[in-house]
JSON list of C-alpha atoms (C1' of nucleotides) in Angstrom, two decimals:
[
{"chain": "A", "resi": 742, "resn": "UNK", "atom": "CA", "xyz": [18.82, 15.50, -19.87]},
{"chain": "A", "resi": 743, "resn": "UNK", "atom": "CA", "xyz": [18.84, 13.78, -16.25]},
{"chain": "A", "resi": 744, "resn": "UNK", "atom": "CA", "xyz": [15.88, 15.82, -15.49]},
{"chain": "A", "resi": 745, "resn": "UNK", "atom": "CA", "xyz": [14.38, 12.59, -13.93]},
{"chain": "A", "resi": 746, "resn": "UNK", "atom": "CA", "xyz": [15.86, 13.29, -10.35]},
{"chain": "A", "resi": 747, "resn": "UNK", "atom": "CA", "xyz": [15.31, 10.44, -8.04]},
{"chain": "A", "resi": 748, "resn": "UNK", "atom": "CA", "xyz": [17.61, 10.31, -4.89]},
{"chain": "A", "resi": 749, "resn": "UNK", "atom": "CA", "xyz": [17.23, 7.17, -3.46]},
{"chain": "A", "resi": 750, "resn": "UNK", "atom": "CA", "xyz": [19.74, 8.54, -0.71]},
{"chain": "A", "resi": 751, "resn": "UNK", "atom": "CA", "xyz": [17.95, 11.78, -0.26]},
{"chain": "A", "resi": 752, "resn": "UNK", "atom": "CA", "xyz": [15.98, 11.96, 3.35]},
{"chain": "A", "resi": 753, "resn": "UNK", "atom": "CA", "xyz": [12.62, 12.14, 1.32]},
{"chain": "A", "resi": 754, "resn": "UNK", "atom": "CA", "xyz": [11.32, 8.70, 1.15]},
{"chain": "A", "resi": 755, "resn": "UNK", "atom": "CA", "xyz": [11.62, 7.84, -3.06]},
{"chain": "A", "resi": 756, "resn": "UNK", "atom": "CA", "xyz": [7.48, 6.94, -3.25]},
{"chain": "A", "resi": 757, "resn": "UNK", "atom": "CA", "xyz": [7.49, 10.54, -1.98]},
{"chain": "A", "resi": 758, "resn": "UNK", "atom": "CA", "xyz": [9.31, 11.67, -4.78]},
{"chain": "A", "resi": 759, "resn": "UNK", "atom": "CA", "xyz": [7.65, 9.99, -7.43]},
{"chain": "A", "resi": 760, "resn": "UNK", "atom": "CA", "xyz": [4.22, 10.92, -6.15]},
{"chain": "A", "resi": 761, "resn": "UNK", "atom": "CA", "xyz": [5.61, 14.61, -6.23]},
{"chain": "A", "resi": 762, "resn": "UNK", "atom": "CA", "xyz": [6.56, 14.43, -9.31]},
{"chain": "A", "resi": 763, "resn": "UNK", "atom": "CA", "xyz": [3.68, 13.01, -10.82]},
{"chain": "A", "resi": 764, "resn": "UNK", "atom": "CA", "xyz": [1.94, 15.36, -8.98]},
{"chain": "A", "resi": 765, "resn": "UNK", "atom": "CA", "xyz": [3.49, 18.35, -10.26]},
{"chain": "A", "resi": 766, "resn": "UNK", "atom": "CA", "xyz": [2.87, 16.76, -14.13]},
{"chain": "A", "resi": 767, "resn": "UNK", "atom": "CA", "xyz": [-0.81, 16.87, -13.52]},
{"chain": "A", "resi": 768, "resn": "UNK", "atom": "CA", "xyz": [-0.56, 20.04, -11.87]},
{"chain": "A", "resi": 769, "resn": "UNK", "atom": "CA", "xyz": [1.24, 21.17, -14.84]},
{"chain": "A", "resi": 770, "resn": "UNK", "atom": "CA", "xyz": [-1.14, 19.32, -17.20]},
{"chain": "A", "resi": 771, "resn": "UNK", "atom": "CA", "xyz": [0.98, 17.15, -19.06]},
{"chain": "A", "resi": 772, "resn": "UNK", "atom": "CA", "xyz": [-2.06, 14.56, -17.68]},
{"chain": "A", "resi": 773, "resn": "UNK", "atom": "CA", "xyz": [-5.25, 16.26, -17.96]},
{"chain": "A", "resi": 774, "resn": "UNK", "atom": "CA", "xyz": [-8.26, 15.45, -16.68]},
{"chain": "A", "resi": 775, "resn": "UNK", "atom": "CA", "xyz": [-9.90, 12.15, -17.96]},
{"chain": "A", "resi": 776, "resn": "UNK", "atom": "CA", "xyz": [-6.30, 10.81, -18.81]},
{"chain": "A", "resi": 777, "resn": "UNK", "atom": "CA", "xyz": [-4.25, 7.79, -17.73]},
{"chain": "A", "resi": 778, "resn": "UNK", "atom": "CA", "xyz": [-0.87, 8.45, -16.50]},
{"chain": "A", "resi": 779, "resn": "UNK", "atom": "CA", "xyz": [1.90, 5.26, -17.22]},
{"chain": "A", "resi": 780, "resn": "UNK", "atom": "CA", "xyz": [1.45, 2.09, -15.31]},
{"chain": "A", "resi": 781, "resn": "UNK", "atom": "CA", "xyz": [2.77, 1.13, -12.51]},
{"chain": "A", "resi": 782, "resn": "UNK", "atom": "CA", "xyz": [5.08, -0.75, -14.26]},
{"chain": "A", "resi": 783, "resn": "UNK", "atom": "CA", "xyz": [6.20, 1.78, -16.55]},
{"chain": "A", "resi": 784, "resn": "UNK", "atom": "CA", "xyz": [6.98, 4.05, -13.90]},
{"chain": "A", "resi": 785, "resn": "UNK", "atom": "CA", "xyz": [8.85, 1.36, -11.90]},
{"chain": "A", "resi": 786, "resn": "UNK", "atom": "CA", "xyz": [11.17, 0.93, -15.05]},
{"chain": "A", "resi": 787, "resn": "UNK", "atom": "CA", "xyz": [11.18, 4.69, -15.59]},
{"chain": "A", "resi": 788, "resn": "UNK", "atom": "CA", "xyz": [12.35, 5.97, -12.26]},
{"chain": "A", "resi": 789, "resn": "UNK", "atom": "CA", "xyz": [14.06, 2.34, -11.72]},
{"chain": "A", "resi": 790, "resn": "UNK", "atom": "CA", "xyz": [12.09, 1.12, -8.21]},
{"chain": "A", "resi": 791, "resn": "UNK", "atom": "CA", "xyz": [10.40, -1.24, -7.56]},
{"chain": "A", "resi": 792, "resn": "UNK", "atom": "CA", "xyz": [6.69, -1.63, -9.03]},
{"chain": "A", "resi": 793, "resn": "UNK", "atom": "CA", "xyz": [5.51, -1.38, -5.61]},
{"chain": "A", "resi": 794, "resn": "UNK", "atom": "CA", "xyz": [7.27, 1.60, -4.79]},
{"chain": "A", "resi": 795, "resn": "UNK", "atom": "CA", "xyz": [5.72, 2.95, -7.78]},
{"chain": "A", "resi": 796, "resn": "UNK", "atom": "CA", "xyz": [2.49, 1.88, -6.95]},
{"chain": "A", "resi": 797, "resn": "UNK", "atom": "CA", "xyz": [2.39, 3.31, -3.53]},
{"chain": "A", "resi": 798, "resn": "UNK", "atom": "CA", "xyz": [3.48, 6.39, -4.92]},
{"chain": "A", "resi": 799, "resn": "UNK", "atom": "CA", "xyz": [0.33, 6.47, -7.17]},
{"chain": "A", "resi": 800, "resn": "UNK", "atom": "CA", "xyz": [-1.70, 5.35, -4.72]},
{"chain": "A", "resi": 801, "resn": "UNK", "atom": "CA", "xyz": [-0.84, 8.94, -2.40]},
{"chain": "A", "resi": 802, "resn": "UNK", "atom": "CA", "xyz": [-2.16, 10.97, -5.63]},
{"chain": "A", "resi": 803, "resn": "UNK", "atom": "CA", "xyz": [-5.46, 8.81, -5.58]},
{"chain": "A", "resi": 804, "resn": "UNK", "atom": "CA", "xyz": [-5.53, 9.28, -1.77]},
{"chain": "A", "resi": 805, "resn": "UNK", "atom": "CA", "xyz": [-5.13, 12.64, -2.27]},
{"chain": "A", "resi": 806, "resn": "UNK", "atom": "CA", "xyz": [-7.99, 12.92, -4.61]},
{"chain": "A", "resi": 807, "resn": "UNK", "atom": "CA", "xyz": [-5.43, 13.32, -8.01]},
{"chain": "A", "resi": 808, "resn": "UNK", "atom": "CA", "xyz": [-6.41, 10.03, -9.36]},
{"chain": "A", "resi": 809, "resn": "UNK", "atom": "CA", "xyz": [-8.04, 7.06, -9.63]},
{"chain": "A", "resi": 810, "resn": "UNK", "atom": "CA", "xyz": [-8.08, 3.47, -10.25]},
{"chain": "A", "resi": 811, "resn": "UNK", "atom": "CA", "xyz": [-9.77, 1.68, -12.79]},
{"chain": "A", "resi": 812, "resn": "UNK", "atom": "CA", "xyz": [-8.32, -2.31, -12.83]},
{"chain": "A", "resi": 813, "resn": "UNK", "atom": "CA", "xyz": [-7.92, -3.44, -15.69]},
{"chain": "A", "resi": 814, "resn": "UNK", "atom": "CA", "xyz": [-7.46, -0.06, -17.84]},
{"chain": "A", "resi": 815, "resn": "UNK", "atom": "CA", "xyz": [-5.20, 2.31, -15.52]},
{"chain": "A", "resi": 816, "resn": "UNK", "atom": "CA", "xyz": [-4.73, 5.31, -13.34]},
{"chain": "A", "resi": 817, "resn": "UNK", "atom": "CA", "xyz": [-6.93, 8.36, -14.06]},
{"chain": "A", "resi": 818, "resn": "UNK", "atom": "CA", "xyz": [-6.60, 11.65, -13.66]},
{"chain": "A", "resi": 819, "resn": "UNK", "atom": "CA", "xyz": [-9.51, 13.37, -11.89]},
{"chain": "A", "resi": 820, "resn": "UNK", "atom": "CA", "xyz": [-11.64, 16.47, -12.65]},
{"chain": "A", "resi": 821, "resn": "UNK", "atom": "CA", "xyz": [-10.06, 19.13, -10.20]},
{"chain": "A", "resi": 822, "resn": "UNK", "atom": "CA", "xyz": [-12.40, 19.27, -7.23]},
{"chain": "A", "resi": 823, "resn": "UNK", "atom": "CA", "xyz": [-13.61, 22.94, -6.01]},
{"chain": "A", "resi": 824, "resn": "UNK", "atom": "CA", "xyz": [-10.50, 24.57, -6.88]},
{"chain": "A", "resi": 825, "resn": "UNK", "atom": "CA", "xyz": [-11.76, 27.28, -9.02]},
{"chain": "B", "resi": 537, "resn": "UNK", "atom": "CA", "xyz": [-16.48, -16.33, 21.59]},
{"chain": "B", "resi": 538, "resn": "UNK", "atom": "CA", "xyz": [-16.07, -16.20, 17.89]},
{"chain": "B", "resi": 539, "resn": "UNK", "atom": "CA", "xyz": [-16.27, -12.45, 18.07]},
{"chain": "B", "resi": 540, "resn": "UNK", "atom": "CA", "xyz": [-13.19, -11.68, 15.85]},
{"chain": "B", "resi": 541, "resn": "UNK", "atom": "CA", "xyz": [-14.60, -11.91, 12.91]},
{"chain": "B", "resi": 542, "resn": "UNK", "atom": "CA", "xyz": [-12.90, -12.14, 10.01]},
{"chain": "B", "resi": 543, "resn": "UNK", "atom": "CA", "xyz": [-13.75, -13.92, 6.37]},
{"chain": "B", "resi": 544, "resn": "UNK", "atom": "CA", "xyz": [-10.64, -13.77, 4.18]},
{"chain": "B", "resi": 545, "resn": "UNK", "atom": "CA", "xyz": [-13.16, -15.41, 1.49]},
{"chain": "B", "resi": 546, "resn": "UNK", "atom": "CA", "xyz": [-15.86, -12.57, 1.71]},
{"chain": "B", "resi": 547, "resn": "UNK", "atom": "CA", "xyz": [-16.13, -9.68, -1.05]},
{"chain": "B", "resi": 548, "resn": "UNK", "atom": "CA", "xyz": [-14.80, -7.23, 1.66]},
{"chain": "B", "resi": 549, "resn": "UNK", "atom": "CA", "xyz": [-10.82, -7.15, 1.69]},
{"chain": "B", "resi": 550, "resn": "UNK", "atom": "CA", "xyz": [-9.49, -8.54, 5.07]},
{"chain": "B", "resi": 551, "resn": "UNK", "atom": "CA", "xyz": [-7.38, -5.47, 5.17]},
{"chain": "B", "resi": 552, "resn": "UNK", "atom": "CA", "xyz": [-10.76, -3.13, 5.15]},
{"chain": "B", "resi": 553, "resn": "UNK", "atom": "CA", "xyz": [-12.40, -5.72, 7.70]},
{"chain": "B", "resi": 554, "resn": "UNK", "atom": "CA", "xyz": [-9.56, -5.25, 10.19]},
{"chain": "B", "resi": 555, "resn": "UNK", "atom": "CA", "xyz": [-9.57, -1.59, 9.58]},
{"chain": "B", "resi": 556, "resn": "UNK", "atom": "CA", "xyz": [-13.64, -1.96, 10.11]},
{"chain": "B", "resi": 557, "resn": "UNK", "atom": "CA", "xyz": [-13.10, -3.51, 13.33]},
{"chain": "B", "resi": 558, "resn": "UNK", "atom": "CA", "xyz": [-10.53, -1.05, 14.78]},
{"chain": "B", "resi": 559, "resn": "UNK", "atom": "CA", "xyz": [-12.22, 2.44, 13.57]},
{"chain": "B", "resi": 560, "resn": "UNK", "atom": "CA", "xyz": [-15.36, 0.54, 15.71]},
{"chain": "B", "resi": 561, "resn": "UNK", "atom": "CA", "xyz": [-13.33, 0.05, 18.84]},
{"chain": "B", "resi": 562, "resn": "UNK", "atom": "CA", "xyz": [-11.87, 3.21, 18.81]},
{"chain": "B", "resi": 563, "resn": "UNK", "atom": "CA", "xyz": [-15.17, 5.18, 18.24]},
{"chain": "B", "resi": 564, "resn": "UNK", "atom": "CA", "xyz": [-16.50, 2.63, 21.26]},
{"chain": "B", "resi": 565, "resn": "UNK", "atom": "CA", "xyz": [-13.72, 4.48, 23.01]},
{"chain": "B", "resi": 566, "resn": "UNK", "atom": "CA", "xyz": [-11.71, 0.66, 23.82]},
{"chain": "B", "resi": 567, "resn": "UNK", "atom": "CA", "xyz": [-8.70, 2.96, 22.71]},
{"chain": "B", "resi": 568, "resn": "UNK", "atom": "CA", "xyz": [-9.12, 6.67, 24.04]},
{"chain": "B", "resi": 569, "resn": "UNK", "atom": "CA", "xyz": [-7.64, 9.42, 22.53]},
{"chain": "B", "resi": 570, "resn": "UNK", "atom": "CA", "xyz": [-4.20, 9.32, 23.41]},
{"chain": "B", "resi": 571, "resn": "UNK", "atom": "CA", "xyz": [-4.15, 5.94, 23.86]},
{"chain": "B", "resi": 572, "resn": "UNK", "atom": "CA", "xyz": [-1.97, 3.34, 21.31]},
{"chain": "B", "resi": 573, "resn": "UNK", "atom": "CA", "xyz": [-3.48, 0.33, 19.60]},
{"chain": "B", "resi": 574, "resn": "UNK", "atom": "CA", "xyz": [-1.91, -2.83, 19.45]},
{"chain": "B", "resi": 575, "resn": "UNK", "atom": "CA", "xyz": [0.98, -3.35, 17.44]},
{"chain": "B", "resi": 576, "resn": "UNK", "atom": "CA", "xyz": [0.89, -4.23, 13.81]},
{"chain": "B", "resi": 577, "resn": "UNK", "atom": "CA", "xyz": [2.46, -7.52, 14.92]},
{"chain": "B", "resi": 578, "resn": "UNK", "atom": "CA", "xyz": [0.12, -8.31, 17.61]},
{"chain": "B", "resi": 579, "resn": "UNK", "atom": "CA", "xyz": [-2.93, -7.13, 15.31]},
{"chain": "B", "resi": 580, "resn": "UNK", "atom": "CA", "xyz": [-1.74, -9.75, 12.75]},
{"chain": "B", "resi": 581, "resn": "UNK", "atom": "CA", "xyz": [-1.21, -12.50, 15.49]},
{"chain": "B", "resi": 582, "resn": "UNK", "atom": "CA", "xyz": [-4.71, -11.68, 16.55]},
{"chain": "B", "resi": 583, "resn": "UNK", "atom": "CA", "xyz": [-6.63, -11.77, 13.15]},
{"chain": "B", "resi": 584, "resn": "UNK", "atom": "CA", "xyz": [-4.11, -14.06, 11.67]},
{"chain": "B", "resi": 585, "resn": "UNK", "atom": "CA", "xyz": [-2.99, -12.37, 9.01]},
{"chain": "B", "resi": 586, "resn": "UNK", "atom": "CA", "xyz": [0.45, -11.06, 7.65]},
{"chain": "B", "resi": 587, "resn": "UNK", "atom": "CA", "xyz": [1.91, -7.95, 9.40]},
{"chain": "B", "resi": 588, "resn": "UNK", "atom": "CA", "xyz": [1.79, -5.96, 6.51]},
{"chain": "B", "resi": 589, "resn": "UNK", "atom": "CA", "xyz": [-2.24, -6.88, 5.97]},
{"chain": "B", "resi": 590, "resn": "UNK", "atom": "CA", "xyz": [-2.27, -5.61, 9.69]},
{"chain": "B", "resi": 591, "resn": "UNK", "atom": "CA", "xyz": [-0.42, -2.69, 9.03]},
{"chain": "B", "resi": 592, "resn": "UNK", "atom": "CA", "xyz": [-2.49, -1.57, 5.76]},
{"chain": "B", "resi": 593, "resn": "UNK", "atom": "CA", "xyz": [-5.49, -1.56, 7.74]},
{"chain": "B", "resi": 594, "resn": "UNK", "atom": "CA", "xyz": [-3.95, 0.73, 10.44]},
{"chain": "B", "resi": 595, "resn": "UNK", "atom": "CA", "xyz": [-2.61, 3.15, 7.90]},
{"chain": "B", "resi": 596, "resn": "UNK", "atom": "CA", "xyz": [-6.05, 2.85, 6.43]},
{"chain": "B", "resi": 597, "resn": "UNK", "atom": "CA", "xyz": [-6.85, 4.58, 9.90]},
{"chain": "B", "resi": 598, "resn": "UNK", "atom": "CA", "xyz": [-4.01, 6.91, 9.50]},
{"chain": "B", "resi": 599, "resn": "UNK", "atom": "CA", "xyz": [-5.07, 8.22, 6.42]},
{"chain": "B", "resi": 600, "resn": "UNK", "atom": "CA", "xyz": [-8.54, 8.87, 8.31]},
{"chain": "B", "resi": 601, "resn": "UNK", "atom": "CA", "xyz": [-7.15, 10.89, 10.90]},
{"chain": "B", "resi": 602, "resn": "UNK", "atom": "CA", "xyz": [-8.08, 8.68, 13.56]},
{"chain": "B", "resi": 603, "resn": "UNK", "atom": "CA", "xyz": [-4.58, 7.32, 14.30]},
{"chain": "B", "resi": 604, "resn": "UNK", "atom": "CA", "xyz": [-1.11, 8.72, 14.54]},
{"chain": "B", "resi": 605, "resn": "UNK", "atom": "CA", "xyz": [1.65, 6.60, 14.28]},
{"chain": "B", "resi": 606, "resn": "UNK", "atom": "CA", "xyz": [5.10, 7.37, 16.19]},
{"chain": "B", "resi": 607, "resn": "UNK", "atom": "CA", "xyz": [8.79, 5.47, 15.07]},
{"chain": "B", "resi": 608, "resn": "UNK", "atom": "CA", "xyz": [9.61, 3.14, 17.84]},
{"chain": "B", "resi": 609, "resn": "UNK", "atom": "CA", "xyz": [6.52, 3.88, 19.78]},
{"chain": "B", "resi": 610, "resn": "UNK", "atom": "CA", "xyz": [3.33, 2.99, 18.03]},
{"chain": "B", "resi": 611, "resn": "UNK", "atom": "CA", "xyz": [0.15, 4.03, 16.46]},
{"chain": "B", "resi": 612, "resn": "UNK", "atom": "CA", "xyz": [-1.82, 6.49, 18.82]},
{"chain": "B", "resi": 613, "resn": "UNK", "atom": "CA", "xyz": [-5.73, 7.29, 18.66]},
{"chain": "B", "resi": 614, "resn": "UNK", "atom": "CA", "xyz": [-6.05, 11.36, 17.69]},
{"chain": "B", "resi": 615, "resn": "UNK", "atom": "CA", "xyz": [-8.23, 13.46, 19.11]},
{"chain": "B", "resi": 616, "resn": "UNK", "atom": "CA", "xyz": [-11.79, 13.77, 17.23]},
{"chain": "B", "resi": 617, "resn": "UNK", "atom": "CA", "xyz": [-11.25, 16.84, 14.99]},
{"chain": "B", "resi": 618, "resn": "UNK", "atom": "CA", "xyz": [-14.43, 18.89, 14.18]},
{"chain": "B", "resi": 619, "resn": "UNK", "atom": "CA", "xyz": [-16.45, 16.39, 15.26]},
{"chain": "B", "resi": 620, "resn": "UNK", "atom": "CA", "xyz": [-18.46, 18.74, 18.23]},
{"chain": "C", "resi": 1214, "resn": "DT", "atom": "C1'", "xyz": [-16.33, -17.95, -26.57]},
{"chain": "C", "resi": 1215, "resn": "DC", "atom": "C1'", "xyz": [-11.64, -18.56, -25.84]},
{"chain": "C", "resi": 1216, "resn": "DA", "atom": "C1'", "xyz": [-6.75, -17.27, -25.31]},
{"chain": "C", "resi": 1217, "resn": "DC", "atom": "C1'", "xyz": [-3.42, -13.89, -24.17]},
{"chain": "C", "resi": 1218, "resn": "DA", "atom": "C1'", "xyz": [-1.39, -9.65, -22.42]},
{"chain": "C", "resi": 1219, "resn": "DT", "atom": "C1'", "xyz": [-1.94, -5.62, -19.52]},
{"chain": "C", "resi": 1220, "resn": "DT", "atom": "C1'", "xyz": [-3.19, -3.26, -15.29]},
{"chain": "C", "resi": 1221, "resn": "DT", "atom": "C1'", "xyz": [-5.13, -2.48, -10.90]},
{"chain": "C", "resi": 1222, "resn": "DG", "atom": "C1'", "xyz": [-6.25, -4.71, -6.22]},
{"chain": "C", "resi": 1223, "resn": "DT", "atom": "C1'", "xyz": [-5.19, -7.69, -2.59]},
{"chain": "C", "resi": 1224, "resn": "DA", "atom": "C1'", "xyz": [-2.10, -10.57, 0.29]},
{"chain": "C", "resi": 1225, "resn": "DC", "atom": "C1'", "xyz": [2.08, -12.75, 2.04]},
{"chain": "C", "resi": 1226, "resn": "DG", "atom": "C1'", "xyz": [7.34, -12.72, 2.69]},
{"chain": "C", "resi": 1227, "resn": "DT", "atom": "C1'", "xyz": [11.61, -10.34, 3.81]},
{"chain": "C", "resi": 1228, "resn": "DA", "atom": "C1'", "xyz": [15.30, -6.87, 4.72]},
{"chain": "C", "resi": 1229, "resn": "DT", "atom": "C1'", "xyz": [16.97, -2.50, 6.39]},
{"chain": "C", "resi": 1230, "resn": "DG", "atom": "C1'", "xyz": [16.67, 1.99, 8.76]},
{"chain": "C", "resi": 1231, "resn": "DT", "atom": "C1'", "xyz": [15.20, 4.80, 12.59]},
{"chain": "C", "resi": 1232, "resn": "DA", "atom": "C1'", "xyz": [13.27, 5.68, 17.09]},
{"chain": "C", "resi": 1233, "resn": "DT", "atom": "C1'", "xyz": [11.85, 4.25, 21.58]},
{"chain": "C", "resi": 1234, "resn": "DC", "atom": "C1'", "xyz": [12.19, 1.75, 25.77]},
{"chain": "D", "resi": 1116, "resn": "DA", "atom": "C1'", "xyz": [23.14, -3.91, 23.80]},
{"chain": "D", "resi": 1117, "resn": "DG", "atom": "C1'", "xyz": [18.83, -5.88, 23.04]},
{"chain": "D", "resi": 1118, "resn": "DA", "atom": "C1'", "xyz": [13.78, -5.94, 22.27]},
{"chain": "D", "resi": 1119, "resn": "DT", "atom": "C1'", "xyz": [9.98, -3.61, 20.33]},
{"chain": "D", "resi": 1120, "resn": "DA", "atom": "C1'", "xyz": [7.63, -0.85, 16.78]},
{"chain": "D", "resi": 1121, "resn": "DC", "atom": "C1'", "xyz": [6.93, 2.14, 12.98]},
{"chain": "D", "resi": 1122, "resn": "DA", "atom": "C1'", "xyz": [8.72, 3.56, 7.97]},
{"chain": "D", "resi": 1123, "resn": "DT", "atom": "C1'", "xyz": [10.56, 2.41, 3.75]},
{"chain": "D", "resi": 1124, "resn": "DA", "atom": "C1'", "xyz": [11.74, -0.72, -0.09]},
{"chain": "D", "resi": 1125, "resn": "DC", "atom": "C1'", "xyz": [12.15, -4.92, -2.87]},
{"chain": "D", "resi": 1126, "resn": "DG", "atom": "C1'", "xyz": [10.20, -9.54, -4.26]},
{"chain": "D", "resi": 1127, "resn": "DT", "atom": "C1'", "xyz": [6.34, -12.59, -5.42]},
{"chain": "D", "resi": 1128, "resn": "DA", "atom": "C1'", "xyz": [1.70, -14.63, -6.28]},
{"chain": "D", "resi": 1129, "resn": "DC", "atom": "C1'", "xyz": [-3.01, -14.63, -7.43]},
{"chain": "D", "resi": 1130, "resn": "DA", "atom": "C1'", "xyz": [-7.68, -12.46, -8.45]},
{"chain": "D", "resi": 1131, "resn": "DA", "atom": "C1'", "xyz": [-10.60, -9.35, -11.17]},
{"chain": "D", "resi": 1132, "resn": "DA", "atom": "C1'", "xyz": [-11.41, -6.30, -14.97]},
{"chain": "D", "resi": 1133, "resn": "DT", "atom": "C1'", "xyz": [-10.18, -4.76, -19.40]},
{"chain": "D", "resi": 1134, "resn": "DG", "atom": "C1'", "xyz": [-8.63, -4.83, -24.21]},
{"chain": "D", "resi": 1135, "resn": "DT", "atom": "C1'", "xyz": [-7.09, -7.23, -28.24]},
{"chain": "D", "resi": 1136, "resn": "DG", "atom": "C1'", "xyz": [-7.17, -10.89, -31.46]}
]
DNA sequence: TCACATTTGTACGTATGTATC
DNA sequence: AGATACATACGTACAAATGTG
């Protein structure tokens, strides 16, 4: 099970990964709407970067309208927005 | 001339204020379309801030669509998209 | 209310890679 | 080869909000 696939020699910057990844797990649902993904931390030790790698690859999902920040309590995932 | 303008002690972030200040200018047209904005470095020399604070405000502008930035050249002012 | 841990948000410091001039 | 400038990545500190006890 090394399903976790991070390359941090690959050409596609490794925030880039992550925020794919998480991206395709709320895609996918295994976050639904109204949910928290991990922490920034958590991810950092998961994927083994830096917490502010990790964080800046959240931070492209809430730019992208996937999430969004709550301090204090987490990262949430948002209602899908006009997308059927 | 006290013009610049920024209060690291006010409830707006000073990376939001710089970013404030440079969407202004370039919708004065101080930096046409086409046209580069100063460098991250200079930016933070100027405002007196770190060159990372600088450069979060810029990519603030990035993520707007009002700037482009180019490796080894700098960050360039787009052309207005659907914006008449 | 207070103390503590967790988590996001902001800010500064530094190093390396890549591209341009 | 050197200076400049953006892009990525790691490290650190403090503030604000939250949750728990």
């Amino acid at each position: 099970m090394v399903a976790v696939t991070i390359d941090p020699e690959g050409p596609v910057p490794v925030y880039r990964q992550i925020a794919a990844l998480l991206r395709d797990a709320i895609r996918r649902g295994d976050y639904p709407p109204g949910r928290a993904i991990p922490s920034a931390k958590r991810l950092a030790q998961q994927y083994d970067v830096a917490e502010v790698t990790a964080r800046k690859a959240v931070l492209a999902l809430v730019d992208e309208g996937l999430l969004e920040g709550v301090t204090g309590r987490g990262m949430f995932v948002k209602q899908p927005q006009g997308d059927g």
